[in-house]
PDB file of C-alpha atoms in Angstrom:
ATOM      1  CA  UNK D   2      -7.403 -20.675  12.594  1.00 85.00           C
ATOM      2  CA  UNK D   3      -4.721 -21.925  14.056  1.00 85.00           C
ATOM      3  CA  UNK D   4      -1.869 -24.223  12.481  1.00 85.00           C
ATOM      4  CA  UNK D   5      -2.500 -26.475  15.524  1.00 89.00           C
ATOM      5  CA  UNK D   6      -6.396 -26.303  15.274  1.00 93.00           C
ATOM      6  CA  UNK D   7      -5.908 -27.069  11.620  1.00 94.00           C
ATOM      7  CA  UNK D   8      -3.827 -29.966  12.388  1.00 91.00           C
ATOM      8  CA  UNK D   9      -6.832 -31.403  15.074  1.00 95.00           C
ATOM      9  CA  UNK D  10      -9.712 -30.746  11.946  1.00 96.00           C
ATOM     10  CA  UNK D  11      -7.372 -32.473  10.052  1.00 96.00           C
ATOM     11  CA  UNK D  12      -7.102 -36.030  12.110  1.00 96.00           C
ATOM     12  CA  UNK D  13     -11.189 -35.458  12.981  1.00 97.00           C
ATOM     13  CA  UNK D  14     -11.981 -34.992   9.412  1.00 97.00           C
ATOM     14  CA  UNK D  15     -10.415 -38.346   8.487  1.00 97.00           C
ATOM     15  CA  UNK D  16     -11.352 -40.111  11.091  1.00 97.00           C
ATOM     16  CA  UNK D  17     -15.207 -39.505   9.983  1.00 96.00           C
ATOM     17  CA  UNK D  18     -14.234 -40.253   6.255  1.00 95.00           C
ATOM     18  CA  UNK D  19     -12.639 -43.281   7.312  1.00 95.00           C
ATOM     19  CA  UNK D  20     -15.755 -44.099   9.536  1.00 95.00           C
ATOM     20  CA  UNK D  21     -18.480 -43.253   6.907  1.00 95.00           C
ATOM     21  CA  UNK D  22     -16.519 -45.872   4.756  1.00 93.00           C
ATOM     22  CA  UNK D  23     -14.722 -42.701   2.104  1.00 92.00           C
ATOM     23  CA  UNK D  24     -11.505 -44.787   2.551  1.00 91.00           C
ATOM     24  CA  UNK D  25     -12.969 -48.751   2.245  1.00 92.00           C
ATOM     25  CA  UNK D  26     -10.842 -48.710  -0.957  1.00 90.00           C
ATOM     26  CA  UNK D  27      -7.948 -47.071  -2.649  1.00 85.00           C
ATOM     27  CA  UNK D  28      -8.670 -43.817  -4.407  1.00 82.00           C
ATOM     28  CA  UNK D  29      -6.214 -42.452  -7.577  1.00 82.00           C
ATOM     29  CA  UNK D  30      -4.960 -39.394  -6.946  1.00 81.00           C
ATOM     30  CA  UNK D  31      -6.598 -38.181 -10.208  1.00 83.00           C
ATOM     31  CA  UNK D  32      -9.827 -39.098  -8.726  1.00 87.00           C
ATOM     32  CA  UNK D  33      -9.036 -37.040  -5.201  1.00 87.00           C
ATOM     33  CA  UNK D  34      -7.982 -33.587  -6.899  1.00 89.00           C
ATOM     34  CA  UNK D  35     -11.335 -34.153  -9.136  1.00 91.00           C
ATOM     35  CA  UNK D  36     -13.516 -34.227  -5.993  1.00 93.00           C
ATOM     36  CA  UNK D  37     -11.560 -30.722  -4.396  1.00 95.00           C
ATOM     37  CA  UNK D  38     -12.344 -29.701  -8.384  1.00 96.00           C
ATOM     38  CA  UNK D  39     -15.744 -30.349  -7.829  1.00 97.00           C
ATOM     39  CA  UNK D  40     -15.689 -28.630  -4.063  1.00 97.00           C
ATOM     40  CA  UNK D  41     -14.490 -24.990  -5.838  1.00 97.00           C
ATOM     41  CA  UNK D  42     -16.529 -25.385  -8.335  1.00 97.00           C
ATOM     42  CA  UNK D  43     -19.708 -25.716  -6.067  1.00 97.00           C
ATOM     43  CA  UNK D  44     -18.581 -22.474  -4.218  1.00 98.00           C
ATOM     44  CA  UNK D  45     -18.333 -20.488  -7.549  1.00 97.00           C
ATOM     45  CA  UNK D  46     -22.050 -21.868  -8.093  1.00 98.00           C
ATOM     46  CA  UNK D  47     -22.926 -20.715  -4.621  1.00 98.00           C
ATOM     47  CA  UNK D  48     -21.124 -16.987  -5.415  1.00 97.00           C
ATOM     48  CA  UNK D  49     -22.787 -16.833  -8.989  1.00 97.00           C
ATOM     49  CA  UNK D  50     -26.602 -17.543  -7.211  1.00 97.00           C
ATOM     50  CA  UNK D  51     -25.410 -14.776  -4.293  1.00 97.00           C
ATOM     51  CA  UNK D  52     -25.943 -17.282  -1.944  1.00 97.00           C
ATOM     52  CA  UNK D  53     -23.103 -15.779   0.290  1.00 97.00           C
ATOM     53  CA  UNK D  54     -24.189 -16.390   4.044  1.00 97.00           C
ATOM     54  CA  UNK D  55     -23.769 -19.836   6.027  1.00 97.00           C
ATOM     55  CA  UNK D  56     -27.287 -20.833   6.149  1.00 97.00           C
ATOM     56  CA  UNK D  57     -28.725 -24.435   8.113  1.00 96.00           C
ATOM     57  CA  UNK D  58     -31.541 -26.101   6.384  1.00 96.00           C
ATOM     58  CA  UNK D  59     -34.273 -27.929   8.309  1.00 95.00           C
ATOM     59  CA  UNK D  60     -32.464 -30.994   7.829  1.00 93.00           C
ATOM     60  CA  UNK D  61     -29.328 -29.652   9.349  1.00 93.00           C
ATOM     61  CA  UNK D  62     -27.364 -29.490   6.381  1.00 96.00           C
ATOM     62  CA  UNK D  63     -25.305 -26.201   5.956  1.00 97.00           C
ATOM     63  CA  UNK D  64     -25.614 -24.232   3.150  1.00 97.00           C
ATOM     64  CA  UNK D  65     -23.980 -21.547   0.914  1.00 97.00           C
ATOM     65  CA  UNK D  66     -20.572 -20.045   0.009  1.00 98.00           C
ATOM     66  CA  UNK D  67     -19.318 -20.453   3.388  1.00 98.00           C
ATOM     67  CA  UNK D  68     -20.368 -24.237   3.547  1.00 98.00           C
ATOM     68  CA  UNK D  69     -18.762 -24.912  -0.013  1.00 98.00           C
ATOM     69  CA  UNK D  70     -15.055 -23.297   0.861  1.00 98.00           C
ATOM     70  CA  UNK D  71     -15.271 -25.145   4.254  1.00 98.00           C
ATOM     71  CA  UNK D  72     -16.343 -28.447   2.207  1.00 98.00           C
ATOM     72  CA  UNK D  73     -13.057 -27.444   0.401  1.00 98.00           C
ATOM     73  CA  UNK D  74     -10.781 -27.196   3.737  1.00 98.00           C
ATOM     74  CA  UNK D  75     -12.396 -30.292   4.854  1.00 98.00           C
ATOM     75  CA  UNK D  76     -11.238 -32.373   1.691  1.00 96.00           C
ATOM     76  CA  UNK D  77      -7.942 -31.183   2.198  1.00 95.00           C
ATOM     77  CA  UNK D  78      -7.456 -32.265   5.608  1.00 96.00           C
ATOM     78  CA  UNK D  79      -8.821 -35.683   4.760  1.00 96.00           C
ATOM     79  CA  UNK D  80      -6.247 -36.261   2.168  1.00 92.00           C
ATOM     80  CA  UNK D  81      -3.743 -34.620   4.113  1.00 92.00           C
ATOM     81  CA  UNK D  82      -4.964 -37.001   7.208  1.00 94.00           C
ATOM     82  CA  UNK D  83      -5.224 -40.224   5.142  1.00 92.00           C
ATOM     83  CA  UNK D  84      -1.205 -39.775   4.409  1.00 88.00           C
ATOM     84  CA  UNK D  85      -0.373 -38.894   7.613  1.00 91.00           C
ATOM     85  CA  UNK D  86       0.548 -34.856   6.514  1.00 88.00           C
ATOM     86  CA  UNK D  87       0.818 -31.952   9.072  1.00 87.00           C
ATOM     87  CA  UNK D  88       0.502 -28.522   7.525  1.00 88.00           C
ATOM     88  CA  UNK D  89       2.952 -26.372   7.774  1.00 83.00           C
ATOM     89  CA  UNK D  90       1.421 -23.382   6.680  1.00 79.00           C
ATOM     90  CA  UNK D  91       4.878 -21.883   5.464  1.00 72.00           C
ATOM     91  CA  UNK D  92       3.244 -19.982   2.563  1.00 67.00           C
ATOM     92  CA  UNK D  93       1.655 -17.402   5.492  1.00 69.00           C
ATOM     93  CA  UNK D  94       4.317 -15.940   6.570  1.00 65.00           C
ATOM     94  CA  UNK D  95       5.358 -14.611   3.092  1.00 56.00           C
ATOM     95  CA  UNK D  96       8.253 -16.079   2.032  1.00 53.00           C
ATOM     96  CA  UNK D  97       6.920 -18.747   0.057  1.00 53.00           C
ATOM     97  CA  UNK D  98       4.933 -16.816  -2.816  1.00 59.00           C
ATOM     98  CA  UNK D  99       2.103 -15.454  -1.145  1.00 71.00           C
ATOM     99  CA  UNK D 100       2.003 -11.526  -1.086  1.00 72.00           C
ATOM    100  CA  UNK D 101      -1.473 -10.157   0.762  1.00 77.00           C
ATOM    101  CA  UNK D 102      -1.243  -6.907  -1.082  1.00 80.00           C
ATOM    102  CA  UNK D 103      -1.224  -8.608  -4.428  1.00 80.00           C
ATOM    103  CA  UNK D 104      -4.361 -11.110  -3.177  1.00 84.00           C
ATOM    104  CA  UNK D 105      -6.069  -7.933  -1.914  1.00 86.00           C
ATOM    105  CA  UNK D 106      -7.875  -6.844  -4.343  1.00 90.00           C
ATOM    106  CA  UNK D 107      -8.888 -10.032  -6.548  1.00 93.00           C
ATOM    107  CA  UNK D 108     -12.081 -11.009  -7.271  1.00 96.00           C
ATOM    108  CA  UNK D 109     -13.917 -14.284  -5.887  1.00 96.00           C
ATOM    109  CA  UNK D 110     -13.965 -15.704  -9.581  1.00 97.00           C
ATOM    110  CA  UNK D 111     -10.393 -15.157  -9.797  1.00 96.00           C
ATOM    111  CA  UNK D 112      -9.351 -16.699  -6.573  1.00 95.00           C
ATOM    112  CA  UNK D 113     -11.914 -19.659  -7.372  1.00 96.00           C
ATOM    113  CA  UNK D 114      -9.640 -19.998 -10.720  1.00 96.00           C
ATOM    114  CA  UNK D 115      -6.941 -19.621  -8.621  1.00 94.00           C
ATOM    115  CA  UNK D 116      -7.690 -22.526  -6.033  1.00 95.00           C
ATOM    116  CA  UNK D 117      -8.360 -24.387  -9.533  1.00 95.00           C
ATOM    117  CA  UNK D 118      -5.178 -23.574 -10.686  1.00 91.00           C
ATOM    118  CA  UNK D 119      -3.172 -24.144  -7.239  1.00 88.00           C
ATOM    119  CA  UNK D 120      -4.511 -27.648  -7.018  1.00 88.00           C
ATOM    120  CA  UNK D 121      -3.664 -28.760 -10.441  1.00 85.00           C
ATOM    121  CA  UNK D 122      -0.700 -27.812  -9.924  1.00 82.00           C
ATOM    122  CA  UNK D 123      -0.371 -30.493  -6.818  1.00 81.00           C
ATOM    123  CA  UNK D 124      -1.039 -33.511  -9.269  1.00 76.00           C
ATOM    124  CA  UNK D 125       0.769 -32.299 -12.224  1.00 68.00           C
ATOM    125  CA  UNK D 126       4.470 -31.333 -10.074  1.00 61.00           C
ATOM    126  CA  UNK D 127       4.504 -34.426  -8.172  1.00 56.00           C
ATOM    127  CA  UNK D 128       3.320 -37.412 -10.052  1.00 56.00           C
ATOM    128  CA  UNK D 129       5.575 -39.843  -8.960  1.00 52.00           C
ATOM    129  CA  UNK D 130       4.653 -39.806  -5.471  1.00 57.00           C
ATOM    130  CA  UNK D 131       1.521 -39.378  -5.558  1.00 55.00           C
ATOM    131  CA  UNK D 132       0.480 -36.193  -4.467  1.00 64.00           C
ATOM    132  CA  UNK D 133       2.480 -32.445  -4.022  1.00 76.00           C
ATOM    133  CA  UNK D 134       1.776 -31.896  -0.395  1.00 83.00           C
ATOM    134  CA  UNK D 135       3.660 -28.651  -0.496  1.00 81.00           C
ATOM    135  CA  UNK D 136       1.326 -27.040  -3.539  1.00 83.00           C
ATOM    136  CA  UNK D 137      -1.768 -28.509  -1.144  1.00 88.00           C
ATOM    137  CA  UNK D 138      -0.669 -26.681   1.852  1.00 87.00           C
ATOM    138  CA  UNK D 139       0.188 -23.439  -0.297  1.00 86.00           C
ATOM    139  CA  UNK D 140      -4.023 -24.163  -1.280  1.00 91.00           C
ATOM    140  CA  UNK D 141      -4.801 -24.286   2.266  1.00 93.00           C
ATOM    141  CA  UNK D 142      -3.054 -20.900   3.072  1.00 89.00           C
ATOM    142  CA  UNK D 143      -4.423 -19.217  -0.083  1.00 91.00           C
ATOM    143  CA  UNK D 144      -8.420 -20.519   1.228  1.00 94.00           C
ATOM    144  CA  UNK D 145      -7.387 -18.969   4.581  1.00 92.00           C
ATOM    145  CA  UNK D 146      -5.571 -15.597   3.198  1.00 90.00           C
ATOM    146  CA  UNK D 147      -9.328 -15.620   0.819  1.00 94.00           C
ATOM    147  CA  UNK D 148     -11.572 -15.861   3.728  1.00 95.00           C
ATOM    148  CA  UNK D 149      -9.600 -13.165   5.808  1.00 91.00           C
ATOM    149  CA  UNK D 150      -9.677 -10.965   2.799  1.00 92.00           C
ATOM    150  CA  UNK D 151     -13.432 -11.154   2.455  1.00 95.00           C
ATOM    151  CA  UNK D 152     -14.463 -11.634   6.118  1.00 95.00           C
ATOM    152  CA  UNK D 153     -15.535 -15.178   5.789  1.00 97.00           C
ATOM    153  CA  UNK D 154     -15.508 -17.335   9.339  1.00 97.00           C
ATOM    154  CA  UNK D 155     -14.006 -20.435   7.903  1.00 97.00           C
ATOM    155  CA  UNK D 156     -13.323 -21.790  11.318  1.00 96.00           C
ATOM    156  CA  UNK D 157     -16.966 -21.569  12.007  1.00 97.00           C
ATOM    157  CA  UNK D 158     -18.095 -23.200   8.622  1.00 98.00           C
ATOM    158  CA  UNK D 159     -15.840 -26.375   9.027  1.00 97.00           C
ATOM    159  CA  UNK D 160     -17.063 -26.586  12.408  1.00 96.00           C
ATOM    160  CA  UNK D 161     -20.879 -26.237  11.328  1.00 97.00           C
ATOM    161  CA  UNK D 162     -20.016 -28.780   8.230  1.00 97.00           C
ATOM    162  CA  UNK D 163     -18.190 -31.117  10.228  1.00 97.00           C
ATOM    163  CA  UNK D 164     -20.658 -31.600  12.692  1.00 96.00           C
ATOM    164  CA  UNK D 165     -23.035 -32.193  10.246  1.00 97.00           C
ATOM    165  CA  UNK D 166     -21.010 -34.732   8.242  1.00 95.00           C
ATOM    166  CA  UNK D 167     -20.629 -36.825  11.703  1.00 95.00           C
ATOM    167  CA  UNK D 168     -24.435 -37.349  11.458  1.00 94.00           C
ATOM    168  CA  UNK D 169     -24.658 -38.719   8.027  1.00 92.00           C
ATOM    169  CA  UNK D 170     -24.876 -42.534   7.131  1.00 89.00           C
ATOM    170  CA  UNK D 171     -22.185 -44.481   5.850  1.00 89.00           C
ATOM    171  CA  UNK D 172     -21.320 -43.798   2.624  1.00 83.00           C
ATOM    172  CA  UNK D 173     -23.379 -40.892   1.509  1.00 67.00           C
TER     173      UNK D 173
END
């Protein structure tokens, strides 16, 4: 994906929060990182029941691993829309922390602990104002540098979920 494409998912993905009524009142930051918590901690369910493929139910609604990280990307480009964030995406390139060869070979339990650890890390560093956009877009880079590692079309999944979440009623 793109930084440019991420930037796009990121304005669509708030405007449909902000139109399904997610932003009618002001959140505490403590309460955003808990619901990404509780998105990385639904993937690890869908890893530990081997539900690994992007599957659609009857109803529409996507399903599986895939689903869960994209469920994941998609609350981080909400927040990041809602305060009017671009990502930068620095943490890519290497400089920044993130070394492929030593992501390589981890396993999906330790890069869900991982995410868990990353975004705690976002609240805790930058209480003051509000939120540590810089440990958020390290997250995002991670979730893409995971899904490259183990083949996982996260482009495709947000797409999939974000369709779907334009169909559901306001406030969900």
């Amino acid at each position: 994906i793109t930084r440019e494409k991420i930037n796009q998912l990121t304005v669509e993905a708030y405007e449909n929060a902000k139109s399904k009524g997610f932003h009618d009142r002001e959140e505490e930051p403590e309460e955003r990182i808990a619901l990404l918590h509780s998105e990385i901690s639904e993937a690890l369910e869908d890893f530990r029941k081997h539900k690994m493929a992007l599957e659609i139910m009857e109803s529409g609604k996507p399903i599986g691993f895939p689903s869960e990280i994209a469920d994941i990307a998609i609350r981080l480009f909400d927040l990041f829309g809602k305060h009017n964030q671009n990502f930068n995406l620095l943490a890519l390139n290497g400089e920044y922390g993130i070394d492929r060869g030593y992501f390589s070979n981890r396993s999906i339990p330790w890069w869900i602990y991982d995410f868990h650890h990353s975004l705690q890390s976002s609240l805790d560093t930058f209480r003051e104002e509000r939120y540590n956009f810089y440990c958020l877009d390290v997250l995002l880079c991670k979730l893409l540098l995971f899904c490259e590692i183990y083949d996982i079309d996260l482009e495709k999944a947000i797409e999939v979920k974000m369709r779907f979440n334009s169909t559901r009623p306001y406030m969900h």
